[in-house]
mmCIF file of C-alpha atoms in Angstrom:
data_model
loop_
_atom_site.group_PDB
_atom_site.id
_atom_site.type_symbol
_atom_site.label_atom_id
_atom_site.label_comp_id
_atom_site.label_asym_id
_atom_site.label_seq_id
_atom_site.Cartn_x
_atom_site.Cartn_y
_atom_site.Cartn_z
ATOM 1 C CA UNK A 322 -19.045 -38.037 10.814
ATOM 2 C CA UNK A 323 -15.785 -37.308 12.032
ATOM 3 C CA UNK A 324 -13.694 -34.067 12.252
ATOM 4 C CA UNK A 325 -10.587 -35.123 10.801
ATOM 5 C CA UNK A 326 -9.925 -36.890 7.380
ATOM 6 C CA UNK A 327 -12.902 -37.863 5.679
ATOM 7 C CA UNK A 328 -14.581 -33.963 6.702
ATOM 8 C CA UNK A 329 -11.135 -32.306 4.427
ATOM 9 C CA UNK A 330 -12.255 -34.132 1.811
ATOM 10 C CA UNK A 331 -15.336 -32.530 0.875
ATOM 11 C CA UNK A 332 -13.769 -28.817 0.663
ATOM 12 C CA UNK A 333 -13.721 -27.983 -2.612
ATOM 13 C CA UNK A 334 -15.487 -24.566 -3.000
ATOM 14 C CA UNK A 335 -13.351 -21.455 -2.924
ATOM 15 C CA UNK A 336 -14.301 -18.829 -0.366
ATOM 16 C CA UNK A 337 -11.703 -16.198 -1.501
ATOM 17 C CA UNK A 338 -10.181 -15.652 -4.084
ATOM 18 C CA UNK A 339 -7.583 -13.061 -5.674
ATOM 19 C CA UNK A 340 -7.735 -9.431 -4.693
ATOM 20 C CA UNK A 341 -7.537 -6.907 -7.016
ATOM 21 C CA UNK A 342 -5.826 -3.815 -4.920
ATOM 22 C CA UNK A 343 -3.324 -5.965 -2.494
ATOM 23 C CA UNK A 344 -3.244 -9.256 -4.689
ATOM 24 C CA UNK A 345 -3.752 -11.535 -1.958
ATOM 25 C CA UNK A 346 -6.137 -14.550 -1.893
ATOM 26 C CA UNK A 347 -8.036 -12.348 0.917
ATOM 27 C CA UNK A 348 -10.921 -11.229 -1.438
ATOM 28 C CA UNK A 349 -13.818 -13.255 0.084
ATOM 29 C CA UNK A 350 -16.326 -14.107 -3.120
ATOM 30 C CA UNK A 351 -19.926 -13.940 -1.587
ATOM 31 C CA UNK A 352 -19.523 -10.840 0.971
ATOM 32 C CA UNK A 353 -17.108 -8.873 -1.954
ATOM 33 C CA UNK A 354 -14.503 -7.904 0.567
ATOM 34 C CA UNK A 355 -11.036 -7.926 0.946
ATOM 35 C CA UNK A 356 -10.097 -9.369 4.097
ATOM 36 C CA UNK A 357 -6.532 -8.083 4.194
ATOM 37 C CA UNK A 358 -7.165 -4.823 2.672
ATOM 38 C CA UNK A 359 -10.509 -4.237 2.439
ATOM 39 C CA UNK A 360 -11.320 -3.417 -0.672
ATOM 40 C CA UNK A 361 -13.892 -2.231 -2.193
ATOM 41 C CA UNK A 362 -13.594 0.197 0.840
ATOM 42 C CA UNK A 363 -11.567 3.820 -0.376
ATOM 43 C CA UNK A 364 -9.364 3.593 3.083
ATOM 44 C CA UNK A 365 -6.974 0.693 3.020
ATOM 45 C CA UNK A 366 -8.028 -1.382 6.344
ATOM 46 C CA UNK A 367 -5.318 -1.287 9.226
ATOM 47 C CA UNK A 368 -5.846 -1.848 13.218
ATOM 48 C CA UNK A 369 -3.291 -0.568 15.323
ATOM 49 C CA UNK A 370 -3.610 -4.633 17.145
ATOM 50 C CA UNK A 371 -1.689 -5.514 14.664
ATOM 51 C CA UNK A 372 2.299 -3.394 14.186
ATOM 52 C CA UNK A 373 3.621 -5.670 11.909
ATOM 53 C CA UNK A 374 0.927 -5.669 9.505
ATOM 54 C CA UNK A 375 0.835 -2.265 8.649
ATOM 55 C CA UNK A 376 4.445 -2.167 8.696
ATOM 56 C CA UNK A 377 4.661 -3.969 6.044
ATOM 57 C CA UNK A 378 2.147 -2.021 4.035
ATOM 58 C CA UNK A 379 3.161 1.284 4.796
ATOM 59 C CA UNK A 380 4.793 4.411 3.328
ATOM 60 C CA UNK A 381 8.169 3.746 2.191
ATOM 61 C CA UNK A 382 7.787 -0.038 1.320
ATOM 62 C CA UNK A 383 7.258 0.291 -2.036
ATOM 63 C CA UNK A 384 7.962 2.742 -5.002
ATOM 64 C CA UNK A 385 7.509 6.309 -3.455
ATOM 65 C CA UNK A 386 7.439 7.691 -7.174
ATOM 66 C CA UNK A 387 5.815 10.872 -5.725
ATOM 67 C CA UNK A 388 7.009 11.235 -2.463
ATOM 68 C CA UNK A 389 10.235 10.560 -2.854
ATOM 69 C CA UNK A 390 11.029 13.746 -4.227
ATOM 70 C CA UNK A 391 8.526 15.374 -2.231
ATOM 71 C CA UNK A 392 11.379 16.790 0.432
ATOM 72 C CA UNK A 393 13.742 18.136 -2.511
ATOM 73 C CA UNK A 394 11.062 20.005 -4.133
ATOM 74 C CA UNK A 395 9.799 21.237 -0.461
ATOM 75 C CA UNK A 396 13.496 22.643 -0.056
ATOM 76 C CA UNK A 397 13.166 24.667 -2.906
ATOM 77 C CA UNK A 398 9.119 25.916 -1.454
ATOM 78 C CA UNK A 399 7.472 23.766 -4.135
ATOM 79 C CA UNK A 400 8.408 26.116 -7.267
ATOM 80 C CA UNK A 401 7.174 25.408 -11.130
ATOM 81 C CA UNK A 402 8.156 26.665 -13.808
ATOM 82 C CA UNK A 403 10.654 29.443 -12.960
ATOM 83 C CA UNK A 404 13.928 29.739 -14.605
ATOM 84 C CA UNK A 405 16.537 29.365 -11.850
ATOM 85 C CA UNK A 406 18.554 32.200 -11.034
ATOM 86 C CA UNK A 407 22.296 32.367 -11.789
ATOM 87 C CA UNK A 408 24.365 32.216 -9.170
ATOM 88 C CA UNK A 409 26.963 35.089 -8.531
ATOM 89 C CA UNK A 410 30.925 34.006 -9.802
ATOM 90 C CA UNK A 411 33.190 34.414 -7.022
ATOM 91 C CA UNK A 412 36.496 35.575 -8.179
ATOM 92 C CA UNK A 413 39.210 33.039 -7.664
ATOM 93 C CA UNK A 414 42.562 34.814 -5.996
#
Protein backbone atom coordinates (compact mmCIF):
# COMPACT_ATOMS: atom_id res chain seq x y z
CA UNK A 1 0.00 0.00 0.00
CA UNK A 2 1.39 3.17 -0.82
CA UNK A 3 1.28 6.64 0.87
CA UNK A 4 0.32 8.74 -1.87
CA UNK A 5 -2.68 8.38 -4.34
CA UNK A 6 -4.48 5.33 -3.96
CA UNK A 7 -4.27 5.92 0.36
CA UNK A 8 -6.45 9.72 -0.44
CA UNK A 9 -8.82 7.81 -1.90
CA UNK A 10 -10.30 6.00 0.84
CA UNK A 11 -10.97 9.27 3.11
CA UNK A 12 -14.31 9.73 3.17
CA UNK A 13 -15.43 10.00 6.86
CA UNK A 14 -15.65 13.44 8.39
CA UNK A 15 -13.66 14.00 11.57
CA UNK A 16 -14.96 17.58 12.23
CA UNK A 17 -17.44 19.16 11.43
CA UNK A 18 -19.17 22.72 11.97
CA UNK A 19 -18.82 24.48 15.28
CA UNK A 20 -21.49 25.95 16.86
CA UNK A 21 -19.78 29.02 18.97
CA UNK A 22 -16.80 30.05 16.35
CA UNK A 23 -18.41 28.40 13.14
CA UNK A 24 -15.41 26.79 12.00
CA UNK A 25 -15.08 23.19 10.70
CA UNK A 26 -12.86 22.72 14.05
CA UNK A 27 -15.64 20.83 16.02
CA UNK A 28 -14.09 17.30 16.08
CA UNK A 29 -17.34 14.71 16.04
CA UNK A 30 -16.21 11.72 18.31
CA UNK A 31 -14.16 13.68 21.19
CA UNK A 32 -17.13 16.76 21.05
CA UNK A 33 -14.56 19.50 21.01
CA UNK A 34 -13.85 22.45 19.30
CA UNK A 35 -10.43 22.51 18.21
CA UNK A 36 -10.20 26.23 17.49
CA UNK A 37 -12.29 27.37 20.25
CA UNK A 38 -12.94 24.82 22.41
CA UNK A 39 -16.20 24.54 22.92
CA UNK A 40 -18.14 22.96 24.94
CA UNK A 41 -15.53 24.48 27.40
CA UNK A 42 -17.12 28.09 29.17
CA UNK A 43 -13.48 29.87 28.51
CA UNK A 44 -12.83 30.40 24.85
CA UNK A 45 -9.33 28.43 24.28
CA UNK A 46 -6.26 30.81 23.52
CA UNK A 47 -2.29 30.08 24.08
CA UNK A 48 -0.19 32.93 24.25
CA UNK A 49 2.23 30.55 21.35
CA UNK A 50 0.13 31.73 19.16
CA UNK A 51 -0.31 36.24 18.81
CA UNK A 52 -2.04 36.18 15.80
CA UNK A 53 -4.66 33.87 16.71
CA UNK A 54 -6.07 35.56 19.45
CA UNK A 55 -5.69 38.69 17.70
CA UNK A 56 -7.98 37.93 15.58
CA UNK A 57 -10.51 36.79 18.11
CA UNK A 58 -10.21 39.38 20.51
CA UNK A 59 -12.00 42.39 22.02
CA UNK A 60 -12.69 44.93 19.53
CA UNK A 61 -12.96 42.63 16.38
CA UNK A 62 -16.36 42.34 16.29
CA UNK A 63 -19.60 44.21 17.42
CA UNK A 64 -18.71 45.68 20.94
CA UNK A 65 -22.60 46.33 21.43
CA UNK A 66 -21.85 46.59 25.20
CA UNK A 67 -18.59 47.81 25.52
CA UNK A 68 -18.56 50.22 23.23
CA UNK A 69 -20.35 52.55 25.24
CA UNK A 70 -18.90 51.26 28.26
CA UNK A 71 -16.24 54.44 28.50
CA UNK A 72 -19.12 57.15 27.86
CA UNK A 73 -21.28 55.82 30.49
CA UNK A 74 -18.00 55.39 32.86
CA UNK A 75 -17.47 59.29 32.24
CA UNK A 76 -20.64 60.05 33.56
CA UNK A 77 -19.80 57.24 36.95
CA UNK A 78 -22.24 54.71 35.48
CA UNK A 79 -25.61 56.72 36.37
CA UNK A 80 -29.41 55.29 35.68
CA UNK A 81 -32.15 56.77 35.72
CA UNK A 82 -31.53 60.35 36.94
CA UNK A 83 -32.88 63.30 35.20
CA UNK A 84 -29.86 65.34 34.08
CA UNK A 85 -29.33 68.54 35.59
CA UNK A 86 -29.74 71.82 33.67
CA UNK A 87 -26.94 73.52 32.99
CA UNK A 88 -26.54 77.23 34.19
CA UNK A 89 -27.22 80.05 31.02
CA UNK A 90 -24.34 82.21 30.74
CA UNK A 91 -25.35 85.63 29.81
CA UNK A 92 -24.17 86.64 26.39
CA UNK A 93 -22.50 90.43 26.49
Amino acid sequence: MTKGTSSFGKRHNKTHTACRRCGRTSFHIQKSVCGSCGFPSAKMRKYNWSTKAKRRRTTGTGRMQHMKDVPRRFSNGFREGEVAQRKPRVASS
